[in-house]
mmCIF file of C-alpha atoms and ligand atoms in Angstrom:
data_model
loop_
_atom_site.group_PDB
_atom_site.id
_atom_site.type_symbol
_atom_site.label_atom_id
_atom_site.label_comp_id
_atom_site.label_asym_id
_atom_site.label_seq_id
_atom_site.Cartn_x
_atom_site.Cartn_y
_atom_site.Cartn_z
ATOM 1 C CA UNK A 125 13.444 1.257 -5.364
ATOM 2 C CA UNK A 126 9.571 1.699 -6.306
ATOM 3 C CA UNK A 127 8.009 1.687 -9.494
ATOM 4 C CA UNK A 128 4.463 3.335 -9.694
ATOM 5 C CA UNK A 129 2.025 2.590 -12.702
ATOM 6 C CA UNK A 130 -1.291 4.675 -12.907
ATOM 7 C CA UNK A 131 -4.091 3.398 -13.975
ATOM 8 C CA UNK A 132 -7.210 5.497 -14.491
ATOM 9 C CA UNK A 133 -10.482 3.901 -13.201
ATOM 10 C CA UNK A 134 -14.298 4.631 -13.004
ATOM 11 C CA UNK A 135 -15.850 7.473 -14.989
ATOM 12 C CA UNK A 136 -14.270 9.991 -12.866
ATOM 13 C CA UNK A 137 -11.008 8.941 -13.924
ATOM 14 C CA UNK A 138 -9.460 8.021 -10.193
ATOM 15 C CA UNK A 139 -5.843 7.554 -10.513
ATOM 16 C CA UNK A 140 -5.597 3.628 -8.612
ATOM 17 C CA UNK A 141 -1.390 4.064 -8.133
ATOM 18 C CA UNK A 142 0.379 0.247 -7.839
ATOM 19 C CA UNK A 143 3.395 0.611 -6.424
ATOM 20 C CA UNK A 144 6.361 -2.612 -6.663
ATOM 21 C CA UNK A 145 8.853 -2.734 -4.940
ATOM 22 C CA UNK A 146 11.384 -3.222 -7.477
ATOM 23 C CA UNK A 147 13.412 -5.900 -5.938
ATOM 24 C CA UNK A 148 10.881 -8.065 -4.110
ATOM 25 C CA UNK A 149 8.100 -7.895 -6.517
ATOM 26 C CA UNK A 150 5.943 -7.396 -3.644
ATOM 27 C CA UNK A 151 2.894 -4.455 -4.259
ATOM 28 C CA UNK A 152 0.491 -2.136 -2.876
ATOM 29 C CA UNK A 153 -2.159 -0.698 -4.661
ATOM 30 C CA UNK A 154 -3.452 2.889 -3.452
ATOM 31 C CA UNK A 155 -7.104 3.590 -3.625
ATOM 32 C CA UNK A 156 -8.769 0.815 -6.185
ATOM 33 C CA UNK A 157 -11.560 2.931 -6.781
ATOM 34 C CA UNK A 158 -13.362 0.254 -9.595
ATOM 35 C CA UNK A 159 -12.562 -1.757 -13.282
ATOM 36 C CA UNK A 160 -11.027 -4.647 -11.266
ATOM 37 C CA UNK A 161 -10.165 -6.174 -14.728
ATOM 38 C CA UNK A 162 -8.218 -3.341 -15.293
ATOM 39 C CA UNK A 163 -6.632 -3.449 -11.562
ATOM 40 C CA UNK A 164 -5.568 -7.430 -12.103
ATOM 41 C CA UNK A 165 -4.161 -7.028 -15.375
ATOM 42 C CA UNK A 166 -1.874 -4.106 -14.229
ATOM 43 C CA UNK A 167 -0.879 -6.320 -11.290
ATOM 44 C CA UNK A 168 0.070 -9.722 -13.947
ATOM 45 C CA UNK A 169 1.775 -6.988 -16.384
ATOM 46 C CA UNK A 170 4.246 -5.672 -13.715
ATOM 47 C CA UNK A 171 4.540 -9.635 -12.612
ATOM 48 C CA UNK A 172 3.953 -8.274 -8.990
ATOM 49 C CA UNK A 173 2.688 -10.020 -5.847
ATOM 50 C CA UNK A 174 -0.081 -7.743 -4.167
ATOM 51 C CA UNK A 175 0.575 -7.515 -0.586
ATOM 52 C CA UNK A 176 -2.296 -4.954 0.594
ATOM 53 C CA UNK A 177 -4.900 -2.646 -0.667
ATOM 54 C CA UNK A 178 -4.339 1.081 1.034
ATOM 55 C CA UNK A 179 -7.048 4.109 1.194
ATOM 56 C CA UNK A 180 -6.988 7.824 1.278
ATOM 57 C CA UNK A 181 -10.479 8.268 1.823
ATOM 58 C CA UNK A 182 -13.878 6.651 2.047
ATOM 59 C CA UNK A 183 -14.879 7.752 -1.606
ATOM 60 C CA UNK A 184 -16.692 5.723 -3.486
ATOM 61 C CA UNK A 185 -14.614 6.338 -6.904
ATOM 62 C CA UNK A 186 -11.186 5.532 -4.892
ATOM 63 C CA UNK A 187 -12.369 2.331 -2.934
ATOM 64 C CA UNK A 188 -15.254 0.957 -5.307
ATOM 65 C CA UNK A 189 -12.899 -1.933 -5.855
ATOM 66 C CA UNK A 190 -11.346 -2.323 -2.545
ATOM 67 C CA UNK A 191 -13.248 -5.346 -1.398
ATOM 68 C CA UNK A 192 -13.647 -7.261 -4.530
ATOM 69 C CA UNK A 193 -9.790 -6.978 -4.560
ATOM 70 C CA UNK A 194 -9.142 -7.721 -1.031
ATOM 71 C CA UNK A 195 -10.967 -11.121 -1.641
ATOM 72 C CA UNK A 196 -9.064 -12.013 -4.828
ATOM 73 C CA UNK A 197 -6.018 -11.860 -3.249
ATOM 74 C CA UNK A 198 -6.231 -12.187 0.380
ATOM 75 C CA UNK A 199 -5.085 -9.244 1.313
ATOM 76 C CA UNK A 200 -6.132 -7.133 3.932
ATOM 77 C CA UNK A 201 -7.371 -3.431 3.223
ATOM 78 C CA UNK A 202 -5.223 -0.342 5.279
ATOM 79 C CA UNK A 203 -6.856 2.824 5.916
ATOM 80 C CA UNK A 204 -7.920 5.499 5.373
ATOM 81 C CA UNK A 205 -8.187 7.417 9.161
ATOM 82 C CA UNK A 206 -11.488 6.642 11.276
ATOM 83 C CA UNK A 207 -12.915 9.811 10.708
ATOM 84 C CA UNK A 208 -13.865 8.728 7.463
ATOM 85 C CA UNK A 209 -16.126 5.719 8.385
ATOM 86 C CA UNK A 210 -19.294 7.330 7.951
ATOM 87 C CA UNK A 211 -18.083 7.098 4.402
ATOM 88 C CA UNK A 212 -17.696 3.504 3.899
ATOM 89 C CA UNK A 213 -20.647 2.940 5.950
ATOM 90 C CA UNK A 214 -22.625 5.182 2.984
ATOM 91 C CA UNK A 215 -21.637 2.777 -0.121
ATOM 92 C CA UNK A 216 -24.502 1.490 -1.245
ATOM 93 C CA UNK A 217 -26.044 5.031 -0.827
ATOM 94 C CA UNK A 218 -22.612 6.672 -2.713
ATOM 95 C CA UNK A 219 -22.996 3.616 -5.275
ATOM 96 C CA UNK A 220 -26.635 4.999 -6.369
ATOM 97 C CA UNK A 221 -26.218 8.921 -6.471
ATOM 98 C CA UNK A 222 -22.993 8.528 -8.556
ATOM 99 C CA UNK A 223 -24.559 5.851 -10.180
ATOM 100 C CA UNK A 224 -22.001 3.062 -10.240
ATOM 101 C CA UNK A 225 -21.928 -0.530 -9.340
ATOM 102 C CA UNK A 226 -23.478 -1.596 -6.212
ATOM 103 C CA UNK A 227 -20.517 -1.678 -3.995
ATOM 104 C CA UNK A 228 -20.610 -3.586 -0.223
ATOM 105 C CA UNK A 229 -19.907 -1.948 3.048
ATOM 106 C CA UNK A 230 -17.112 -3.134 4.467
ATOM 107 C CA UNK A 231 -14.965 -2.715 7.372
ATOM 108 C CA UNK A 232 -10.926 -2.378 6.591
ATOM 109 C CA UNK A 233 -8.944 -4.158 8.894
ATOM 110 C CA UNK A 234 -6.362 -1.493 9.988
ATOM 111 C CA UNK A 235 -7.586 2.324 10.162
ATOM 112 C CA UNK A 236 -4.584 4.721 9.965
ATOM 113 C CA UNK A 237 -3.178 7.456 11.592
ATOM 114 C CA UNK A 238 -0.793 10.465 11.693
ATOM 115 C CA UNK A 239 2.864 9.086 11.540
ATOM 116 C CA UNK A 240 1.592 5.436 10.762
ATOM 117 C CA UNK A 241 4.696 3.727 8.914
ATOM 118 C CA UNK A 242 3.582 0.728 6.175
ATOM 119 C CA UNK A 243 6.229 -1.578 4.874
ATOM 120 C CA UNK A 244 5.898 -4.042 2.200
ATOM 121 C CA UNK A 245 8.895 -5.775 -0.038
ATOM 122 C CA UNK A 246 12.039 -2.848 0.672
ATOM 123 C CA UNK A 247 9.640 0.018 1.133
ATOM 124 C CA UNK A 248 8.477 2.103 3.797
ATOM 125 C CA UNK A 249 5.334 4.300 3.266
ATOM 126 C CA UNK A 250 5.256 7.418 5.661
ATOM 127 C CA UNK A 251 0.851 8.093 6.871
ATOM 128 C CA UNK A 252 0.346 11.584 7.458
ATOM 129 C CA UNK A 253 -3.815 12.675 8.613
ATOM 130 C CA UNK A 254 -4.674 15.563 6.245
ATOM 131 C CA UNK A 255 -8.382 16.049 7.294
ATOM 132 C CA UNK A 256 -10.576 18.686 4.316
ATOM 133 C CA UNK A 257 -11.582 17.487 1.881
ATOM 134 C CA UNK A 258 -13.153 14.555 3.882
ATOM 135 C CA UNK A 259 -12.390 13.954 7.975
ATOM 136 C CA UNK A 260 -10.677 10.927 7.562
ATOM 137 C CA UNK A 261 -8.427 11.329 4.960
ATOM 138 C CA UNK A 262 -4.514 10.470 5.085
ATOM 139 C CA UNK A 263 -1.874 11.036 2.526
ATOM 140 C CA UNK A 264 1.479 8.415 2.088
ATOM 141 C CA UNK A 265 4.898 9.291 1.485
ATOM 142 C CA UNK A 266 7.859 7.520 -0.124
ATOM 143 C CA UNK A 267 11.042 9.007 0.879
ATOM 144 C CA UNK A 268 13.813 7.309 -0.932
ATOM 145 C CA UNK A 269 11.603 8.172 -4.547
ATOM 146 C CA UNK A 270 10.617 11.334 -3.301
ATOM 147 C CA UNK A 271 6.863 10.292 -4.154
ATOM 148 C CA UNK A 272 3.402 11.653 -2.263
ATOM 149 C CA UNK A 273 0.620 9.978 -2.979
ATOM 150 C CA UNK A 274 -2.095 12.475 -1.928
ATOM 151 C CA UNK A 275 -5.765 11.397 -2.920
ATOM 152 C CA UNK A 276 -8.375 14.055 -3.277
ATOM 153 C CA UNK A 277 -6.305 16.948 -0.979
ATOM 154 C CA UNK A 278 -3.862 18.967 -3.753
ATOM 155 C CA UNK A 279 -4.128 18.566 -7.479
ATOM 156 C CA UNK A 280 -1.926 19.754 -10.352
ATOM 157 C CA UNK A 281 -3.554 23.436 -9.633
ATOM 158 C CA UNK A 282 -6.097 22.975 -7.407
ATOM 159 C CA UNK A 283 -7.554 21.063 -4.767
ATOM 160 C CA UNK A 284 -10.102 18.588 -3.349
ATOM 161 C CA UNK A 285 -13.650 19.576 -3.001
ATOM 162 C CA UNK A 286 -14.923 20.546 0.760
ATOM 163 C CA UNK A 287 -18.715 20.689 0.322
ATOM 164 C CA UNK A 288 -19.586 17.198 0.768
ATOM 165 C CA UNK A 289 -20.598 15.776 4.363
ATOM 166 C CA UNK A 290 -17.638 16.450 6.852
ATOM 167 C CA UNK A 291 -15.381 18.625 4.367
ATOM 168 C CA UNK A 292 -14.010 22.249 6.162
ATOM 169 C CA UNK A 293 -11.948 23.999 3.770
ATOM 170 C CA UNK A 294 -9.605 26.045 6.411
ATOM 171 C CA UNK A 295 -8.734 22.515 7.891
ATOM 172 C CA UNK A 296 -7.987 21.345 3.967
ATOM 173 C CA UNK A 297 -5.424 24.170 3.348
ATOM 174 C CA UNK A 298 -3.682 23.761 6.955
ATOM 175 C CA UNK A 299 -3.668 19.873 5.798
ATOM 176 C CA UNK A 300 -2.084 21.100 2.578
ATOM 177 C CA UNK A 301 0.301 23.700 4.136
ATOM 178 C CA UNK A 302 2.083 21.501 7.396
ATOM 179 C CA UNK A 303 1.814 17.934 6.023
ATOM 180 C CA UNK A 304 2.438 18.310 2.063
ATOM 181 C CA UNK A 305 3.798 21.926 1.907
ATOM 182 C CA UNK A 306 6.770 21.447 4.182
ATOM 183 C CA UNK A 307 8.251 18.521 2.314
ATOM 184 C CA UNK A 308 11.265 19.416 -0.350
ATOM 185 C CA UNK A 309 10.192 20.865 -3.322
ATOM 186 C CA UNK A 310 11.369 18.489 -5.272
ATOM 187 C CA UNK A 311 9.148 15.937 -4.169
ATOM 188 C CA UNK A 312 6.338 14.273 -6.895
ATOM 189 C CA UNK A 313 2.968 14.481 -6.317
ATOM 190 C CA UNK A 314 0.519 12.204 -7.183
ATOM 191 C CA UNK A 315 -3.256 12.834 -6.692
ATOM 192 C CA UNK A 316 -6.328 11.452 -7.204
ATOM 193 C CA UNK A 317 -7.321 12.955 -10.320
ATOM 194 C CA UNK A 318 -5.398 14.361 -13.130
ATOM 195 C CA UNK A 319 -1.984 14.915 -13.852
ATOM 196 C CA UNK A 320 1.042 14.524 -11.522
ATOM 197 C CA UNK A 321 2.598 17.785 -10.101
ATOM 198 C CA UNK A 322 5.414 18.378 -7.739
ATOM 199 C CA UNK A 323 5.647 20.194 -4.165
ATOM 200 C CA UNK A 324 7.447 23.098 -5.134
ATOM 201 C CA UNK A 325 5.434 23.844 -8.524
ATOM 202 C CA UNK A 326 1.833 23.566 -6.280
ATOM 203 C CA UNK A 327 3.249 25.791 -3.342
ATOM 204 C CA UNK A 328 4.281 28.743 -6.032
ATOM 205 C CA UNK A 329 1.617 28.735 -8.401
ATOM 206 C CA UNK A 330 -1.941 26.880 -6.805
ATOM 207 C CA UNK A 331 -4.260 29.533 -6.741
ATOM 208 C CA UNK A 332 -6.393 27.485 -3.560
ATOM 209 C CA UNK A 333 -3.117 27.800 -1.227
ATOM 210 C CA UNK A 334 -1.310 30.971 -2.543
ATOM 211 C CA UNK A 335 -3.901 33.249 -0.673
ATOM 212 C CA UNK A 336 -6.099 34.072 -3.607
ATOM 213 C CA UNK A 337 -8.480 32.072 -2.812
ATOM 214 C CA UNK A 338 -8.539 32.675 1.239
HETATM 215 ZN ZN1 ZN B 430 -12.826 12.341 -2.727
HETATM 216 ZN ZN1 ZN B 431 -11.829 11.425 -6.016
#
């Protein structure tokens, strides 16, 4: 089974989600956005071993830490989709209009895509490509916790932004609709920012996806 801890990093509060697999030890952490201090001492705390660093998207306050971590522990960095280069390329440039830390451009060694599977310890992430909110964005899945981890697409009552560079709102609901919406309802949600939700609560009551909003 998996155990996720949360830990809120950068000023915009980016949920970084480390996941153990409870019977190995081993870890992932999803989207390191910054505070590596932070980062390492939730990794001691749970007494995990971190396998890999995975990304949603080429955000700066979701993968501000990515490399910094990827060099303290080896480990490579996974994602997000292609389409979301441009992104990473941008870092320095993302690093001075939100006014953060300098961070590097860097390469990650695997890009993702649609129906990607990622193992580490006993678990099995599902990738799913959910393009909006930026063109490279993917979502993962645990199916035996019934957990999404979804990044900047769906929030508890809302969803990701689409007016940066590359964001298309119509794409972001379809995203929304055939790759988070058609799971069971029963299924948690965890996104970027804010509070956790879950499938069913987001597909009756979201005002973004239940048509009020177009
Ligand atoms: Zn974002
Ligand atoms: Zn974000």
């Amino acid at each position: 089974m998996l155990d996720v801890f949360t830990n809120p990093v950068t000023p915009f509060a980016q949920n970084a989600n480390l996941l153990v697999c409870q019977t190995t030890k081993h870890a992932a952490i999803i989207d390191p956005g910054g505070d590596i201090e932070k980062l390492i001492a939730a990794i001691n705390s749970a007494n995990a071993s971190l396998k890999a660093i995975l990304l949603t998207h080429g955000h700066l306050d979701h993968v501000g830490a990515a490399k910094q971590l990827a060099e303290t522990y080896d480990v490579d960095i996974v994602g997000p989709h292609l389409g979301d280069k441009f992104w990473l390329d941008a870092l320095p440039r993302q690093s001075e209009m939100f006014n953060f830390p300098l961070a590097e451009v860097f390469t990650p060694n695997t890009w993702l895509a649609d129906g990607d599977t990622f193992p580490f310890g006993e678990i099995t992430l599902e990738v799913r490509f959910t393009p909006g909110h930026t063109p490279g964005h993917v979502i993962f899945i645990e199916h035996d916790s019934k957990r999404i981890f979804v990044g900047d697409v769906l929030f508890n009552g809302s969803v990701g932004r689409t007016d940066f560079p590359g964001g298309n709102a119509q794409q972001l609901k379809q995203s929304i609709e055939s790759q988070i919406y058609s799971l069971p309802e029963d299924y948690t949600v965890y996104p970027g920012h804010g509070p956790t939700t879950t499938v069913g609560h987001e597909k009756r009551t979201n005002p973004f996806t239940s048509g009020r909003f177009g």
